mmCIF file of C-alpha atoms in Angstrom:
data_model
loop_
_atom_site.group_PDB
_atom_site.id
_atom_site.type_symbol
_atom_site.label_atom_id
_atom_site.label_comp_id
_atom_site.label_asym_id
_atom_site.label_seq_id
_atom_site.Cartn_x
_atom_site.Cartn_y
_atom_site.Cartn_z
ATOM 1 C CA MET A 1 0.000 0.000 0.000
ATOM 2 C CA THR A 2 1.222 3.477 -0.854
ATOM 3 C CA ILE A 3 0.197 6.559 1.102
ATOM 4 C CA LEU A 4 0.193 9.887 -0.718
ATOM 5 C CA ASN A 5 -0.462 13.303 0.819
ATOM 6 C CA ARG A 6 -0.975 16.923 -0.242
ATOM 7 C CA GLU A 7 2.738 17.547 -0.552
ATOM 8 C CA ASP A 8 3.306 14.770 -3.090
ATOM 9 C CA SER A 9 4.282 15.895 -6.563
ATOM 10 C CA PHE A 10 1.143 14.691 -8.330
ATOM 11 C CA ASN A 11 -1.028 17.362 -6.703
ATOM 12 C CA HIS A 12 -1.723 20.405 -8.826
ATOM 13 C CA GLY A 13 -3.035 23.945 -8.511
ATOM 14 C CA ALA A 14 -3.763 25.976 -5.422
ATOM 15 C CA ALA A 15 -7.521 25.448 -5.375
ATOM 16 C CA LYS A 16 -9.179 24.552 -2.087
ATOM 17 C CA ARG A 17 -9.197 20.781 -1.726
ATOM 18 C CA PRO A 18 -11.192 18.600 0.625
ATOM 19 C CA ARG A 19 -9.100 17.136 3.415
ATOM 20 C CA GLN A 20 -10.505 13.701 2.947
ATOM 21 C CA LEU A 21 -8.698 10.393 3.010
ATOM 22 C CA PHE A 22 -9.654 8.079 0.199
ATOM 23 C CA ARG A 23 -8.405 4.749 -1.062
ATOM 24 C CA VAL A 24 -8.177 3.341 -4.560
ATOM 25 C CA ARG A 25 -7.671 -0.410 -4.763
ATOM 26 C CA VAL A 26 -7.094 -2.581 -7.823
ATOM 27 C CA GLU A 27 -9.598 -5.398 -7.278
ATOM 28 C CA ARG A 28 -9.172 -7.216 -10.587
ATOM 29 C CA GLY A 29 -6.103 -7.002 -12.785
ATOM 30 C CA ARG A 30 -2.549 -6.021 -11.960
ATOM 31 C CA GLY A 31 -1.561 -2.628 -10.687
ATOM 32 C CA THR A 32 1.409 -1.016 -8.969
ATOM 33 C CA PRO A 33 0.704 -0.206 -6.243
ATOM 34 C CA ALA A 34 -2.332 -2.440 -5.764
ATOM 35 C CA GLU A 35 -3.699 0.020 -3.202
ATOM 36 C CA VAL A 36 -3.207 3.756 -2.717
ATOM 37 C CA VAL A 37 -4.375 5.871 0.216
ATOM 38 C CA CYS A 38 -4.496 9.538 -0.685
ATOM 39 C CA GLU A 39 -5.230 12.572 1.500
ATOM 40 C CA SER A 40 -6.280 14.920 -1.263
ATOM 41 C CA GLY A 41 -5.211 16.059 -4.674
ATOM 42 C CA ARG A 42 -4.967 14.520 -8.110
ATOM 43 C CA LEU A 43 -4.476 10.779 -8.559
ATOM 44 C CA THR A 44 -3.718 9.482 -12.051
ATOM 45 C CA ILE A 45 -4.338 5.954 -13.301
ATOM 46 C CA GLY A 46 -2.852 4.463 -16.454
ATOM 47 C CA SER A 47 -0.288 2.121 -17.964
ATOM 48 C CA GLY A 48 2.505 4.701 -18.307
ATOM 49 C CA ALA A 49 5.319 5.410 -15.879
ATOM 50 C CA GLU A 50 3.914 8.904 -15.190
ATOM 51 C CA ALA A 51 0.686 7.492 -13.654
ATOM 52 C CA ASN A 52 0.355 7.249 -9.854
ATOM 53 C CA VAL A 53 -1.340 3.863 -10.203
ATOM 54 C CA ILE A 54 0.234 1.868 -13.034
ATOM 55 C CA LEU A 55 -1.960 -0.870 -14.504
ATOM 56 C CA GLN A 56 -0.395 -3.747 -16.416
ATOM 57 C CA ASP A 57 -3.046 -4.038 -19.117
ATOM 58 C CA GLU A 58 -2.494 -3.456 -22.843
ATOM 59 C CA THR A 59 -5.951 -1.862 -23.224
ATOM 60 C CA VAL A 60 -5.157 0.872 -20.678
ATOM 61 C CA SER A 61 -3.849 4.196 -22.008
ATOM 62 C CA PRO A 62 -0.617 5.657 -20.512
ATOM 63 C CA LEU A 63 -2.669 8.316 -18.666
ATOM 64 C CA HIS A 64 -6.126 6.762 -18.766
ATOM 65 C CA CYS A 65 -8.101 8.607 -16.065
ATOM 66 C CA GLU A 66 -7.738 10.727 -12.975
ATOM 67 C CA ILE A 67 -9.453 11.323 -9.667
ATOM 68 C CA ILE A 68 -9.558 15.020 -8.813
ATOM 69 C CA PRO A 69 -11.098 17.128 -6.042
ATOM 70 C CA ASP A 70 -14.172 19.185 -6.869
ATOM 71 C CA GLY A 71 -15.406 21.174 -3.878
ATOM 72 C CA ASP A 72 -16.187 18.623 -1.178
ATOM 73 C CA ALA A 73 -16.424 15.737 -3.657
ATOM 74 C CA TYR A 74 -14.113 13.866 -6.006
ATOM 75 C CA LEU A 75 -14.527 13.375 -9.732
ATOM 76 C CA LEU A 76 -13.441 10.432 -11.841
ATOM 77 C CA ARG A 77 -12.450 11.878 -15.226
ATOM 78 C CA ASP A 78 -11.469 9.991 -18.356
ATOM 79 C CA LEU A 79 -8.392 11.502 -20.028
ATOM 80 C CA GLN A 80 -9.433 10.776 -23.629
ATOM 81 C CA SER A 81 -8.406 7.146 -23.252
ATOM 82 C CA SER A 82 -8.752 4.757 -26.174
ATOM 83 C CA ALA A 83 -10.793 2.122 -24.274
ATOM 84 C CA GLY A 84 -12.802 4.468 -22.068
ATOM 85 C CA THR A 85 -13.534 4.521 -18.357
ATOM 86 C CA TRP A 86 -16.584 2.545 -17.239
ATOM 87 C CA MET A 87 -18.871 2.689 -14.220
ATOM 88 C CA ALA A 88 -22.043 0.628 -13.693
ATOM 89 C CA GLY A 89 -21.845 -0.675 -17.262
ATOM 90 C CA MET A 90 -21.732 2.804 -18.798
ATOM 91 C CA GLN A 91 -18.821 4.652 -20.326
ATOM 92 C CA VAL A 92 -18.171 7.870 -18.418
ATOM 93 C CA LYS A 93 -16.254 11.016 -19.295
ATOM 94 C CA GLU A 94 -16.624 12.598 -15.847
ATOM 95 C CA VAL A 95 -18.614 11.438 -12.831
ATOM 96 C CA ILE A 96 -18.858 12.373 -9.145
ATOM 97 C CA LEU A 97 -17.637 9.454 -7.061
ATOM 98 C CA SER A 98 -19.896 8.137 -4.327
ATOM 99 C CA THR A 99 -18.668 7.019 -0.904
ATOM 100 C CA LYS A 100 -17.856 3.602 -2.342
ATOM 101 C CA ALA A 101 -17.582 3.300 -6.099
ATOM 102 C CA HIS A 102 -16.383 0.628 -8.506
ATOM 103 C CA PHE A 103 -15.107 1.492 -11.956
ATOM 104 C CA ARG A 104 -13.361 -0.283 -14.820
ATOM 105 C CA VAL A 105 -10.280 0.821 -16.703
ATOM 106 C CA GLY A 106 -9.458 -1.553 -19.566
ATOM 107 C CA GLY A 107 -9.633 -5.057 -18.090
ATOM 108 C CA CYS A 108 -8.943 -3.828 -14.551
ATOM 109 C CA GLU A 109 -11.579 -3.184 -11.919
ATOM 110 C CA LEU A 110 -10.864 -0.600 -9.258
ATOM 111 C CA ARG A 111 -12.619 0.481 -6.100
ATOM 112 C CA PHE A 112 -12.728 4.014 -4.720
ATOM 113 C CA GLU A 113 -13.791 4.609 -1.124
ATOM 114 C CA PHE A 114 -13.622 7.324 1.474
ATOM 115 C CA LEU A 115 -11.854 6.260 4.657
ATOM 116 C CA ASP A 116 -13.515 8.830 6.922
ATOM 117 C CA GLN A 117 -16.653 7.253 8.401
ATOM 118 C CA GLU A 118 -18.388 10.629 8.658
ATOM 119 C CA ARG A 119 -18.303 11.059 4.886
ATOM 120 C CA ASP A 120 -21.432 10.116 3.008
ATOM 121 C CA GLU A 121 -23.288 10.584 -0.252
ATOM 122 C CA PRO A 122 -23.898 14.229 -1.093
ATOM 123 C CA GLY A 123 -27.493 15.085 -0.288
ATOM 124 C CA SER A 124 -28.372 11.693 1.206
ATOM 125 C CA TYR A 125 -30.777 11.585 4.137
ATOM 126 C CA VAL A 126 -33.393 9.456 5.857
ATOM 127 C CA ARG A 127 -36.842 10.760 6.749
ATOM 128 C CA LEU A 128 -39.227 9.643 9.504
ATOM 129 C CA GLY A 129 -42.298 11.862 9.514
ATOM 130 C CA LYS A 130 -41.015 15.406 10.025
ATOM 131 C CA LEU A 131 -37.678 14.139 11.312
ATOM 132 C CA ILE A 132 -34.849 14.282 8.746
ATOM 133 C CA GLY A 133 -31.489 12.639 9.372
ATOM 134 C CA ALA A 134 -28.645 13.850 7.175
ATOM 135 C CA SER A 135 -25.673 13.009 9.402
ATOM 136 C CA PRO A 136 -24.537 9.390 9.707
ATOM 137 C CA ALA A 137 -25.484 9.385 13.421
ATOM 138 C CA MET A 138 -29.030 10.671 12.814
ATOM 139 C CA ARG A 139 -29.553 8.288 9.895
ATOM 140 C CA ALA A 140 -28.513 5.415 12.167
ATOM 141 C CA VAL A 141 -31.016 6.534 14.843
ATOM 142 C CA ILE A 142 -33.853 6.819 12.296
ATOM 143 C CA ASP A 143 -32.958 3.475 10.713
ATOM 144 C CA ARG A 144 -33.070 1.866 14.174
ATOM 145 C CA LEU A 145 -36.453 3.492 14.966
ATOM 146 C CA LEU A 146 -37.872 2.251 11.671
ATOM 147 C CA LYS A 147 -36.598 -1.265 12.387
ATOM 148 C CA ILE A 148 -38.107 -1.242 15.904
ATOM 149 C CA ALA A 149 -41.408 0.078 14.550
ATOM 150 C CA SER A 150 -41.578 -2.686 11.943
ATOM 151 C CA GLU A 151 -40.917 -5.350 14.609
ATOM 152 C CA THR A 152 -43.367 -4.005 17.178
ATOM 153 C CA ARG A 153 -46.347 -6.292 17.720
ATOM 154 C CA ARG A 154 -49.565 -5.492 19.428
ATOM 155 C CA CYS A 155 -49.620 -7.140 22.852
ATOM 156 C CA CYS A 156 -53.245 -6.527 23.879
#
């Protein structure tokens, strides 16, 4: 596993970046390193020596795609690769990455995930009547209440 931080040379620009740990793991195929933990910044994926994650796959372009910060989210962006970047069976040019996302580059499957447990899908929430839970803690409370309510049986 390789750990990269803001000071590493692959980061670019002076734009405000989220301070969010994320991991990219090669789940199918061969990559060097097989797993990268990154604090923030730009992470490149490809078959060339200039990529941060180098995939040993002849269908992968030298600089195939990148993961870049965008406000408080991260984008997966295809870099005009010959084989395309794929997510959920669809070819993507640019997509906001969810908390846990799988994507395909050539014949390799990769997984992106945030390592901070407080991070969650942008705009996701759970509702119970007028109660709205947007934070992970409140969503857990509402989920538990809904489960208890569905299990409650009349005793009289």
